[in-house]
Short mmCIF file of C-alpha atoms and ligand atoms in Angstrom, two decimals:
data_model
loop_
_atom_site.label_atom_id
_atom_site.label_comp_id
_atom_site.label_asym_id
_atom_site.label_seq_id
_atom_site.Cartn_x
_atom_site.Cartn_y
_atom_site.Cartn_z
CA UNK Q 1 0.00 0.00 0.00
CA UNK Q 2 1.36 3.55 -0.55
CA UNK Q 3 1.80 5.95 1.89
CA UNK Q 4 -0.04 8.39 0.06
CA UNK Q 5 -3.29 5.77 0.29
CA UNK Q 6 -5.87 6.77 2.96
CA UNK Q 7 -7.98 4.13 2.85
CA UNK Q 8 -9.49 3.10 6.14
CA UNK Q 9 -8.94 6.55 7.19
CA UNK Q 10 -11.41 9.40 7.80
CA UNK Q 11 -11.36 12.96 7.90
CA UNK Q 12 -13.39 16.11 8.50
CA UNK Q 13 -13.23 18.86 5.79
CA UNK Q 14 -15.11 22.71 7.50
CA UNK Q 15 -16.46 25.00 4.84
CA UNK Q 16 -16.41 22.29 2.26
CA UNK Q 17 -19.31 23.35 0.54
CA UNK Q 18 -17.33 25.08 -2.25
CA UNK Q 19 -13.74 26.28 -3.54
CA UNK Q 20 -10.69 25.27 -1.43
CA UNK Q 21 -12.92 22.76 0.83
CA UNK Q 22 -14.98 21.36 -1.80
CA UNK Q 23 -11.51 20.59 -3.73
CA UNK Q 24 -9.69 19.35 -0.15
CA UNK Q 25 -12.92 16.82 0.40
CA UNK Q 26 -12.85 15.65 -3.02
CA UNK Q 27 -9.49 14.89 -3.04
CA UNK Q 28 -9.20 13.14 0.09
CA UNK Q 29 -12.07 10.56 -0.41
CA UNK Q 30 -10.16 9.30 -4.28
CA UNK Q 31 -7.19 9.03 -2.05
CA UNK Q 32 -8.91 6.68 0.03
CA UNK Q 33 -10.80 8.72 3.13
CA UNK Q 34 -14.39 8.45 4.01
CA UNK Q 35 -14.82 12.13 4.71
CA UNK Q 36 -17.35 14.72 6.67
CA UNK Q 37 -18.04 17.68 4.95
CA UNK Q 38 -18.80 20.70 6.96
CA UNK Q 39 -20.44 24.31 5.76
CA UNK Q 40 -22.88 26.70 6.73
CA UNK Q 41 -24.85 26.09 3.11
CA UNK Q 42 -26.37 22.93 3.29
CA UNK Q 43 -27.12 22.44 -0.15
CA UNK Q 44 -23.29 23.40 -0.71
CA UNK Q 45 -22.24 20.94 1.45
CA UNK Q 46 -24.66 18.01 -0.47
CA UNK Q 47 -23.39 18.76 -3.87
CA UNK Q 48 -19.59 18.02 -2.38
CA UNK Q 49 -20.37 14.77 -0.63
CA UNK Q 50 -22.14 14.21 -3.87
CA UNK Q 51 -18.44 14.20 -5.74
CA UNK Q 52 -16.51 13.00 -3.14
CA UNK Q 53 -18.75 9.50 -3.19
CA UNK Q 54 -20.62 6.95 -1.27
CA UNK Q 55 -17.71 7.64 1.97
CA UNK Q 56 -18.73 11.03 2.76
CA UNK Q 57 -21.64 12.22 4.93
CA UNK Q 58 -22.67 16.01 5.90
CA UNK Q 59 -22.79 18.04 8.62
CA UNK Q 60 -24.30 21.49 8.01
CA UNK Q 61 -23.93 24.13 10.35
CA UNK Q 62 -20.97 26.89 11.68
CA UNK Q 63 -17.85 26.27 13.26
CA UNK Q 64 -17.83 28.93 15.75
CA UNK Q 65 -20.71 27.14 17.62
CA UNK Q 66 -18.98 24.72 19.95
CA UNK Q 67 -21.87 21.94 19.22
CA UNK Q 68 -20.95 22.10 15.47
CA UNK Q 69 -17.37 21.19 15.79
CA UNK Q 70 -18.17 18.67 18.29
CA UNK Q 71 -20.20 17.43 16.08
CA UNK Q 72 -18.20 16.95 13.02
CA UNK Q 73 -15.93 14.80 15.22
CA UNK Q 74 -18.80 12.74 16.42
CA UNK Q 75 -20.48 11.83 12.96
CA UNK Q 76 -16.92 10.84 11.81
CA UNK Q 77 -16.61 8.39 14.92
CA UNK Q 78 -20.08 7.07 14.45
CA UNK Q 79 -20.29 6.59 11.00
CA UNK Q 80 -16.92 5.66 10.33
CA UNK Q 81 -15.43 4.43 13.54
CA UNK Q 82 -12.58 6.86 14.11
CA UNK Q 83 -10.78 10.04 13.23
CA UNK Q 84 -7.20 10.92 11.91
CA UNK Q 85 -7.56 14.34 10.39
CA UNK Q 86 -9.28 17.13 10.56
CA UNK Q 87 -9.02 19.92 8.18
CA UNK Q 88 -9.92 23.66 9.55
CA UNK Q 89 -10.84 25.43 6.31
CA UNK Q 90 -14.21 27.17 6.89
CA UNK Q 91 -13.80 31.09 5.98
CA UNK Q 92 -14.68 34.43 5.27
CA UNK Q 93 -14.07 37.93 4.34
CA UNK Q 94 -15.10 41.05 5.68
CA UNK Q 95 -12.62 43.63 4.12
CA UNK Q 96 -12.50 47.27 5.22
CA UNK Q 97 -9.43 49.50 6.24
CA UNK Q 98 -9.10 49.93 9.97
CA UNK Q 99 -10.61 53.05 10.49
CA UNK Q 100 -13.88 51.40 8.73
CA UNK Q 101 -13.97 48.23 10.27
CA UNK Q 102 -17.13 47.78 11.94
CA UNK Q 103 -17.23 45.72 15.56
CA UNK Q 104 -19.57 42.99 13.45
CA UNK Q 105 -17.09 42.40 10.90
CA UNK Q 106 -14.36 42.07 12.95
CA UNK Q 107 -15.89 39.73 15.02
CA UNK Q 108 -17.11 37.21 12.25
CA UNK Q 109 -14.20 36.69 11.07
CA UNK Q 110 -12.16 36.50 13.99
CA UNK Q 111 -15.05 34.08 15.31
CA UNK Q 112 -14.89 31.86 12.01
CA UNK Q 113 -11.69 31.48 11.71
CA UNK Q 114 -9.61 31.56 15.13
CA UNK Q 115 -12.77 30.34 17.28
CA UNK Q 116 -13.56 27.93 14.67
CA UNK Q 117 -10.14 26.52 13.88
CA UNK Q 118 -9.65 26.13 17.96
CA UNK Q 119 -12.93 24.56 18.65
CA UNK Q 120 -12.62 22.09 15.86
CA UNK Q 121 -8.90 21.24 15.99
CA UNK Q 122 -9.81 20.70 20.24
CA UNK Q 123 -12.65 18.38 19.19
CA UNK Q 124 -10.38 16.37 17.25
CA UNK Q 125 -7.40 16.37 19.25
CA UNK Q 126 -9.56 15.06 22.34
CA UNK Q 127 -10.85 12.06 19.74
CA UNK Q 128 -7.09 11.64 18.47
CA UNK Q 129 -5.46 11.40 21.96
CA UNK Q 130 -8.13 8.35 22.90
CA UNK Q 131 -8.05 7.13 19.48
CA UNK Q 132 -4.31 6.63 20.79
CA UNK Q 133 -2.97 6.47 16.68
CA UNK Q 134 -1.64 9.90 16.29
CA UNK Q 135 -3.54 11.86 13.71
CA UNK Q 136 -3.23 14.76 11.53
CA UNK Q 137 -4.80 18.47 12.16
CA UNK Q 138 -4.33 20.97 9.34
CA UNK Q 139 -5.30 24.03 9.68
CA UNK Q 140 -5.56 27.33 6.84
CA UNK Q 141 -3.33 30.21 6.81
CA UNK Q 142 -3.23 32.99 4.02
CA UNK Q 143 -0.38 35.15 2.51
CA UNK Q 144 -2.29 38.01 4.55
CA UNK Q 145 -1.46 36.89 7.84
CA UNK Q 146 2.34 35.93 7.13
CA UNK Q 147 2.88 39.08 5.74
CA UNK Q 148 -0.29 41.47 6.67
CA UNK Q 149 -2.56 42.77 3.92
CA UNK Q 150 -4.21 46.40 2.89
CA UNK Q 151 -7.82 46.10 4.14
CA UNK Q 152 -7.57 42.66 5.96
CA UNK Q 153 -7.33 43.98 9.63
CA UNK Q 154 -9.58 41.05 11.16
CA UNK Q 155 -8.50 38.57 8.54
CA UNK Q 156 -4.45 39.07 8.49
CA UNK Q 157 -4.75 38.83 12.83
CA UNK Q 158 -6.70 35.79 12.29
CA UNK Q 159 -4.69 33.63 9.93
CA UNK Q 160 -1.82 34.88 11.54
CA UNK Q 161 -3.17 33.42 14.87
CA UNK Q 162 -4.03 30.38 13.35
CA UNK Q 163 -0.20 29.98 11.90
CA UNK Q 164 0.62 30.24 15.74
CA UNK Q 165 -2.33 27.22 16.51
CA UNK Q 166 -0.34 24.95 14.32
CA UNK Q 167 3.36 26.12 15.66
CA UNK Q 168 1.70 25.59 19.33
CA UNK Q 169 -0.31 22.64 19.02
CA UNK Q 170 2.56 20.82 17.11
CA UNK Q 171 4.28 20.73 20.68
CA UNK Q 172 1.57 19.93 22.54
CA UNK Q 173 0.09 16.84 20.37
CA UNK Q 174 3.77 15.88 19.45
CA UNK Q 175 4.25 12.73 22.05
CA UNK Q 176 0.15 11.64 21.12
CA UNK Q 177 2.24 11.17 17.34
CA UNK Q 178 -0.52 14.09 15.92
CA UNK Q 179 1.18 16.68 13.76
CA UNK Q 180 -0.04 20.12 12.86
CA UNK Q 181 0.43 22.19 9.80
CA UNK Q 182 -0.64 25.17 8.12
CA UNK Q 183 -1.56 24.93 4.45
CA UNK Q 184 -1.31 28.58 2.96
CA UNK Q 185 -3.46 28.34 -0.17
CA UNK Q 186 -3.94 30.55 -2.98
CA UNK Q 187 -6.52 29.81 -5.58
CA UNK Q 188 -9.23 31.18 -7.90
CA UNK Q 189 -11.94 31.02 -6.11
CA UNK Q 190 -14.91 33.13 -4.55
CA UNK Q 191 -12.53 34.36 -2.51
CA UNK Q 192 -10.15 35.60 -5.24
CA UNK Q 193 -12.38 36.56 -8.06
CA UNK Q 194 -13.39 39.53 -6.13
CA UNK Q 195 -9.70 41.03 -5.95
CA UNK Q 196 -9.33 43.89 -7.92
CA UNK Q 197 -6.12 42.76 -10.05
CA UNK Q 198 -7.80 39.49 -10.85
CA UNK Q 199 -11.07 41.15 -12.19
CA UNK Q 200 -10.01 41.47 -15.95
CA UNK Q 201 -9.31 37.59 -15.48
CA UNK Q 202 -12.75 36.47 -14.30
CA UNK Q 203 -14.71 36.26 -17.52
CA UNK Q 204 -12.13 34.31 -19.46
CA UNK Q 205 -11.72 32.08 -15.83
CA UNK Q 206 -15.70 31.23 -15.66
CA UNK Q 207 -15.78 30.44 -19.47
CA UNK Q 208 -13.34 27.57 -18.62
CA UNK Q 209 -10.09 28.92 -19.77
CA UNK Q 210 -6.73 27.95 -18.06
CA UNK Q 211 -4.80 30.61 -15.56
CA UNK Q 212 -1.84 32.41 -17.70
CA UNK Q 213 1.44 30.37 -16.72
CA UNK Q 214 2.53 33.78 -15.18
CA UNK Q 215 -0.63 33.68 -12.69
CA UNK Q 216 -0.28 30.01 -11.87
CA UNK Q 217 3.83 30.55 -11.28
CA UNK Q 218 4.54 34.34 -10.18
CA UNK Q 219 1.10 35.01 -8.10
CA UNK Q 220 0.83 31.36 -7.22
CA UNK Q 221 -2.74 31.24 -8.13
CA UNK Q 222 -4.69 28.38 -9.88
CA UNK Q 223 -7.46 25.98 -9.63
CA UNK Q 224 -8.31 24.81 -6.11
CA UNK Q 225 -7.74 21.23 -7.00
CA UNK Q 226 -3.89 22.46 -7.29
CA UNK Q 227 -3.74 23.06 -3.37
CA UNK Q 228 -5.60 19.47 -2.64
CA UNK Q 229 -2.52 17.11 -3.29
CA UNK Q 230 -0.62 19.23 -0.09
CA UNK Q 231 -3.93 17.91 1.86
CA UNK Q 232 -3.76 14.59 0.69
CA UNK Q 233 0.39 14.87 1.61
CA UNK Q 234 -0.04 15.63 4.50
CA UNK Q 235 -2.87 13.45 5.81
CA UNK Q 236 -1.16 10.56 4.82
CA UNK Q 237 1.84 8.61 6.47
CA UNK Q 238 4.04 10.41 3.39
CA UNK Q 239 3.68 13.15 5.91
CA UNK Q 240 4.45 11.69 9.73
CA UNK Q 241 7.31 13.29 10.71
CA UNK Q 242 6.10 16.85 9.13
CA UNK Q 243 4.76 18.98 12.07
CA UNK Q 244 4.56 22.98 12.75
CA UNK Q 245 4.80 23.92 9.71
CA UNK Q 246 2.89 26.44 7.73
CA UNK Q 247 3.73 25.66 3.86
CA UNK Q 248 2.37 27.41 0.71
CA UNK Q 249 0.79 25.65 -2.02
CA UNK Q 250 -0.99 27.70 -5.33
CA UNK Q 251 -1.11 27.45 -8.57
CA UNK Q 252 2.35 25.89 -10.11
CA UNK Q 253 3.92 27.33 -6.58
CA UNK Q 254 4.77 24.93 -3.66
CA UNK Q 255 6.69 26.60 -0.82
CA UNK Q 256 8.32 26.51 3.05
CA UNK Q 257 7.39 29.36 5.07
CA UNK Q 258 10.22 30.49 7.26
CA UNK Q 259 9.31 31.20 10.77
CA UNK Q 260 9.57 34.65 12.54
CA UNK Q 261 13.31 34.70 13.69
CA UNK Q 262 15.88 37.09 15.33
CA UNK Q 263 17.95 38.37 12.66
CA UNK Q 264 19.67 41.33 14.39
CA UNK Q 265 20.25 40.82 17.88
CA UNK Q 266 22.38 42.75 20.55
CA UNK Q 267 23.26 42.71 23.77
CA UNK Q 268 23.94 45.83 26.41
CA UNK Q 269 24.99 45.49 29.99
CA UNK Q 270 22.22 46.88 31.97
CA UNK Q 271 19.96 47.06 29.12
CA UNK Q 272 18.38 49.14 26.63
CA UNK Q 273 17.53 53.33 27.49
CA UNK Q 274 16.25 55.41 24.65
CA UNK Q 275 19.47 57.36 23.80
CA UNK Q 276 21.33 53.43 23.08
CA UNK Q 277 18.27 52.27 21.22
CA UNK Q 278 18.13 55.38 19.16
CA UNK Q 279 22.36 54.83 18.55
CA UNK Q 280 22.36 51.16 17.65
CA UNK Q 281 19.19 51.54 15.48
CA UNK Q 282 21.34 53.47 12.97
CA UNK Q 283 24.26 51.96 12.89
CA UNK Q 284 23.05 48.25 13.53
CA UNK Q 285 19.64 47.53 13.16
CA UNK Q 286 18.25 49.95 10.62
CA UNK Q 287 20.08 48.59 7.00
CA UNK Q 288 18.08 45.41 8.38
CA UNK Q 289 14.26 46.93 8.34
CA UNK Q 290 11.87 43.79 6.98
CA UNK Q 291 9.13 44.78 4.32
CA UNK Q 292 5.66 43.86 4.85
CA UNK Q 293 2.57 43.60 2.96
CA UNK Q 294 1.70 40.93 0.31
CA UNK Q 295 3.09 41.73 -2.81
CA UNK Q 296 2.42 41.03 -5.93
CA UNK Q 297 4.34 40.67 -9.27
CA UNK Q 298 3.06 43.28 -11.59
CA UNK Q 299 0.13 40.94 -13.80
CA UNK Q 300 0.46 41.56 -17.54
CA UNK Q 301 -2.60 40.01 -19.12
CA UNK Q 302 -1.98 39.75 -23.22
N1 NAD Y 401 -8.79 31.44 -2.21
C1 NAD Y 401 -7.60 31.81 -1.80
O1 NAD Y 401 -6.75 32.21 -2.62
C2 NAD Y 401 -7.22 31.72 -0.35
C3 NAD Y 401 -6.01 32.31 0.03
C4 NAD Y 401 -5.61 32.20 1.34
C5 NAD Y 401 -6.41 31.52 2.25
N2 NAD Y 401 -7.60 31.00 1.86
C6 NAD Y 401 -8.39 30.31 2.88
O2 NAD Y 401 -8.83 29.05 2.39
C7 NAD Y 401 -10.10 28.75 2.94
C8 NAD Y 401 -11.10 28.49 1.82
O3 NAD Y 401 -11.15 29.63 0.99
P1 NAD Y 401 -11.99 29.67 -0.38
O4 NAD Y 401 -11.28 30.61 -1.24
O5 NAD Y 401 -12.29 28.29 -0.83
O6 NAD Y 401 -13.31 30.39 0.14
P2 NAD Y 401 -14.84 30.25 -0.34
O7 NAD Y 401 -15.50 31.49 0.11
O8 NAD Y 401 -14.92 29.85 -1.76
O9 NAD Y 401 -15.34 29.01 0.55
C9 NAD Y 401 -15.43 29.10 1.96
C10 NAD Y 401 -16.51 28.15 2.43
O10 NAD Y 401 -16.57 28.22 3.87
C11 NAD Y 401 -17.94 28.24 4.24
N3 NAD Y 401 -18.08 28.89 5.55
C12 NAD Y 401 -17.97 30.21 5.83
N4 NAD Y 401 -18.16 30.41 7.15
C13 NAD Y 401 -18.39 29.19 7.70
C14 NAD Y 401 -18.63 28.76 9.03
N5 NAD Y 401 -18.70 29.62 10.06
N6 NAD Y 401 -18.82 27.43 9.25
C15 NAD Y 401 -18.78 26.54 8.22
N7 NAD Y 401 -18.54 26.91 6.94
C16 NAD Y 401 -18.34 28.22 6.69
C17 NAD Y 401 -18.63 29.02 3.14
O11 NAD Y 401 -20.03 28.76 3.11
C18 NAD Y 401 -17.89 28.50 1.90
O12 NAD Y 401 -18.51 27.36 1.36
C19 NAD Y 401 -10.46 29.93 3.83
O13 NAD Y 401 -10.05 29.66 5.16
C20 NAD Y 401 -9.65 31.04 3.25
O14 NAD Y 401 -9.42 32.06 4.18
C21 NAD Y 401 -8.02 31.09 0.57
#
């Protein structure tokens, strides 16, 4: 058997009722899984249980409500005796610079991604501890929270937090054998198609046409099924010794994020006052400034 094969395994796949999810759920049912799929749109959530096949069962409802994410780990155990991963992907956008960003927005997003990542990667770690045969948990970052993003105030603090889930719960689930990444997708999806840049590419993208090789390469952006083979990776024993991680996957793009690091450090005896701080900045610290913001290759469109 490979050990890319998830057969006899199951897994739970939130906000799989379309894009990334629906492409995650798919995938991991022809690898093998039987597979719960999660969203708020029940219908949604049908049609992608429909595709992924006679293994996969739904569960409507939100993962910010503790009962849902209990839930998703309880239908898997009933229906298919046990539990080894469970894939945090359920999201939303509420974009508005900071100065605009109402309490309501802030809040759903924050709620749907950070509350529902935690209360569904708790679920299953509870399951995967008694289960007592490790597991996988893989939760969904986003270029805007490694690098902050114009607009994205509750969004970039969210996937940013949810980087630091999978860097925190790697050490805690390490001796129970569970490991913990962060996928950092980019596709066209809902979720894309309304970015400004993108916009001239969305006709030509719903009539069926491929990404331009510099969209899928330099921007990292292509079909959702493109980010599904780093799910099926790392769900499978391929992956076992992989943990705290938060890798990017888009498009023709696969890469290793680096984690936040010292990369100018010195010491003073006594410490730091204003006047040295001010002193060292210039001559040591300040050729070393890091830039921020997701950027983007300039997109020429023929
Ligand atoms: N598309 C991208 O390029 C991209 C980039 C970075 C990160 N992501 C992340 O990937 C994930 C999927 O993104 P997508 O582009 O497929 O988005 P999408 O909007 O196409 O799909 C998100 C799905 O989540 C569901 N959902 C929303 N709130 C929910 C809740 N509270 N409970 C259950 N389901 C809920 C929605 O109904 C929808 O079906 C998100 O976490 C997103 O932040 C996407």
């Amino acid at each position: 058997m490979s050990a890319l094969d998830l057969g006899g395994k199951a897994a739970v796949v939130t906000g799989a009722g379309q894009g990334l999810g629906r492409a995650y759920a798919v995938a991991l049912a022809r690898a093998g899984a039987s597979v719960v799929v999660n969203d708020v749109d029940a219908r949604a959530a049908q049609e992608t249980a429909a595709l992924a096949g006679e293994r996969a069962v739904v569960v409507t409802g939100d993962v910010g409500e503790r009962a849902v994410a209990d839930a998703l780990v309880a239908r898997a155990v009933e229906t298919f005796g046990r539990l080894d991963a469970m894939v945090t992907n359920a999201g939303v956008l509420r974009d508005a610079v900071l100065w605009k960003m109402t309490d309501e927005d802030f809040d759903l997003v924050v709620r749907t991604h950070l509350r529902g990542t935690f209360l569904c990667a708790r679920a299953a770690a509870v399951r995967m501890r008694d289960q007592g045969q490790g597991g996988r948990i893989i939760v969904v970052g986003s270029p805007a929270g490694q690098y902050g993003n114009f607009g994205q105030t509750n969004y970039a603090a969210s996937k940013a937090g949810v980087v630091a889930f999978a860097r925190t719960w790697a050490l805690e689930l390490a001796r129970a054998s569970i490991t913990v990444n962060a996928v950092v997708p980019t596709a066209w999806t809902a979720m894309t198609a309304t970015i400004p840049i993108y916009k001239p590419l969305a006709a030509s993208v719903a009539a069926g046409q491929p990404l331009p090789p510099a969209v899928r390469r330099e921007h990292a952006i292509g079909r959702p099924e493109d980010c599904a083979g780093l799910v099926v990776f790392l769900a499978s024993e391929a992956a076992a010794g992989i943990s705290g991680q938060a890798i990017g996957i888009g498009g023709d793009r696969l890469c290793l994020y680096s984690h936040p690091a010292e990369i100018v450090t010195e010491l003073r005896d006594g410490g730091w006052d204003a006047a040295a701080i001010a002193a060292i900045w210039q001559e040591r610290l300040a050729a070393h400034v890091q830039p921020y913001g997701v950027r983007l290759p300039k997109l020429e469109l023929g």
